[in-house]
Short mmCIF file of C-alpha atoms in Angstrom, two decimals:
data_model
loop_
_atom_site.label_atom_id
_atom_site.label_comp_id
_atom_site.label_asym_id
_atom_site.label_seq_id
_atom_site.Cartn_x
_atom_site.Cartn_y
_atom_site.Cartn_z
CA UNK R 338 16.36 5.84 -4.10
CA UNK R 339 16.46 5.64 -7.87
CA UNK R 340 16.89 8.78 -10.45
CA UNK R 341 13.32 9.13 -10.76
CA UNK R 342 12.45 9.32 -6.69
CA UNK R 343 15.17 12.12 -6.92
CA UNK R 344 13.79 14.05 -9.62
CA UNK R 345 10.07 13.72 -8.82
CA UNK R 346 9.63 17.15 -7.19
CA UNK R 347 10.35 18.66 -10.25
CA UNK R 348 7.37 17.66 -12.52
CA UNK R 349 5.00 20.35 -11.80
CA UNK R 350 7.29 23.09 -12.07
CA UNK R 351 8.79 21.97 -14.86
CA UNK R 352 5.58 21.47 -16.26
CA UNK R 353 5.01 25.17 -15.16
CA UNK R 354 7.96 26.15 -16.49
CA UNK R 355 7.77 24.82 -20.23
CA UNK R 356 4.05 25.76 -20.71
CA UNK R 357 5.24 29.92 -19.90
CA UNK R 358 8.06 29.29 -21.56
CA UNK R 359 5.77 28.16 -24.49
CA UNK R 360 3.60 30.77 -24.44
CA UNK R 361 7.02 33.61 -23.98
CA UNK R 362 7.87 31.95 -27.01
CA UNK R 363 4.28 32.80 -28.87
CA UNK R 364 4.94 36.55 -27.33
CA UNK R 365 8.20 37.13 -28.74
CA UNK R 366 6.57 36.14 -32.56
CA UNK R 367 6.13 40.35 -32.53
CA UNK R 368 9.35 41.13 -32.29
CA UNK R 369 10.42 38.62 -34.52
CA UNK R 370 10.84 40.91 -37.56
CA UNK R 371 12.95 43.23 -35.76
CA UNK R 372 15.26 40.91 -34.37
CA UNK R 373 15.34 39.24 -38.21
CA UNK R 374 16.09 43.31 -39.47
CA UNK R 375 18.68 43.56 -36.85
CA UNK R 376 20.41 39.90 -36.30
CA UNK R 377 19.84 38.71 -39.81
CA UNK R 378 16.68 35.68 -40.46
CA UNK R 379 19.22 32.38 -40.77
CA UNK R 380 20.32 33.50 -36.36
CA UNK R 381 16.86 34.59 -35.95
CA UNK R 382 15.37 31.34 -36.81
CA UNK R 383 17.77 28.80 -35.48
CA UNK R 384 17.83 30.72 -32.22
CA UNK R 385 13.84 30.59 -32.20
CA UNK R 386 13.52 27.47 -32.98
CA UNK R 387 16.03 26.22 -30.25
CA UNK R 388 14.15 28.05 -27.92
CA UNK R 389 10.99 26.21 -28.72
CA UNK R 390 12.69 23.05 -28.84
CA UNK R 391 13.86 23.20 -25.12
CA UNK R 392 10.89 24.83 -24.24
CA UNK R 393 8.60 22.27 -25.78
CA UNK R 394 10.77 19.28 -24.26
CA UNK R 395 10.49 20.79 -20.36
CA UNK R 396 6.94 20.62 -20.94
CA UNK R 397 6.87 17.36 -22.42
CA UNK R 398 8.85 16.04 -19.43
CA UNK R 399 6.96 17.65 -16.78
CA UNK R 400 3.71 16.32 -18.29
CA UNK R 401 4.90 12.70 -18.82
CA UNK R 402 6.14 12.70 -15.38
CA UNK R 403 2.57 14.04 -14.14
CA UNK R 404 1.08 11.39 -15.56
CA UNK R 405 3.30 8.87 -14.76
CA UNK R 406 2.21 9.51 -10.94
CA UNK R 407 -0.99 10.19 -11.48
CA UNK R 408 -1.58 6.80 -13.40
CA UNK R 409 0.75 5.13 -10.52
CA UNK R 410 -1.47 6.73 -7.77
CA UNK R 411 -4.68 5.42 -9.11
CA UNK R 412 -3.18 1.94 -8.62
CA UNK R 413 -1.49 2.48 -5.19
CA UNK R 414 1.87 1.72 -6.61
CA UNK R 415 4.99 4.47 -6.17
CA UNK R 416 6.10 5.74 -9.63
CA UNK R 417 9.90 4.68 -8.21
CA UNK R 418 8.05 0.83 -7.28
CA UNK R 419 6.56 1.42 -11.18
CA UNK R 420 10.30 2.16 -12.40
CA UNK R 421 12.28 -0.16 -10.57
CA UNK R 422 9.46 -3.52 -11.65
CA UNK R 423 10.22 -2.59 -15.17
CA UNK R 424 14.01 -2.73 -14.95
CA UNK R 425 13.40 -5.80 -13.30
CA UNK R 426 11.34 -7.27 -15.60
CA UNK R 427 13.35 -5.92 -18.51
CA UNK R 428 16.45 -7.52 -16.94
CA UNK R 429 14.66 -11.30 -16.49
CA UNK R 430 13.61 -11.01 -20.50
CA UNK R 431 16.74 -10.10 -21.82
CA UNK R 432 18.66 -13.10 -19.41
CA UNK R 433 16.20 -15.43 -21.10
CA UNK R 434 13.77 -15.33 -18.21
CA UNK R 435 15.65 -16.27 -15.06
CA UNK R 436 14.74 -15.35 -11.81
CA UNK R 437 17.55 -13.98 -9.60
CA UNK R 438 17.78 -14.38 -5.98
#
């Protein structure tokens, strides 16, 4: 059971999770100017944008992984049977093309 079996229940809340996280992050552009009054605008900023950057990449994971298995449904295949014939063919290309076993 490879990294990606393990982690596959995740997708959809994490998904979940960095679209409201997204959208918290639209919210909290009211209080902005009071937290830039208060914290001073260089904090302000770099913690905002932070924010949005780990936001933005939970989203971006759940979604790839959504469509990873939704793509690898359509064809019958497991995403983890997708995963693990990629590794393998990325391991016969870079051992100039030899089958093992």
């Amino acid at each position: 059971m490879g990294l990606d079996a393990q982690l596959a229940p995740l997708r959809i809340p994490a998904l979940v999770l960095g679209v409201v996280l997204l959208a918290l992050g639209g919210v909290a552009l009211v209080a902005l100017r009071g937290w830039w009054r208060d914290f001073g605008g260089p904090l302000v900023i770099v913690a905002y944008l932070q924010y949005l950057g780990v936001a933005a990449a939970v989203a971006w994971w759940g979604l790839r992984r959504v469509r990873r298995h939704r793509r690898s449904s359509r064809r019958g295949v497991a995403p983890e049977e997708t995963s693990r014939s990629a590794a393998e063919a990325g391991t016969r290309r870079r051992r100039g093309g030899r089958r093992w076993g």
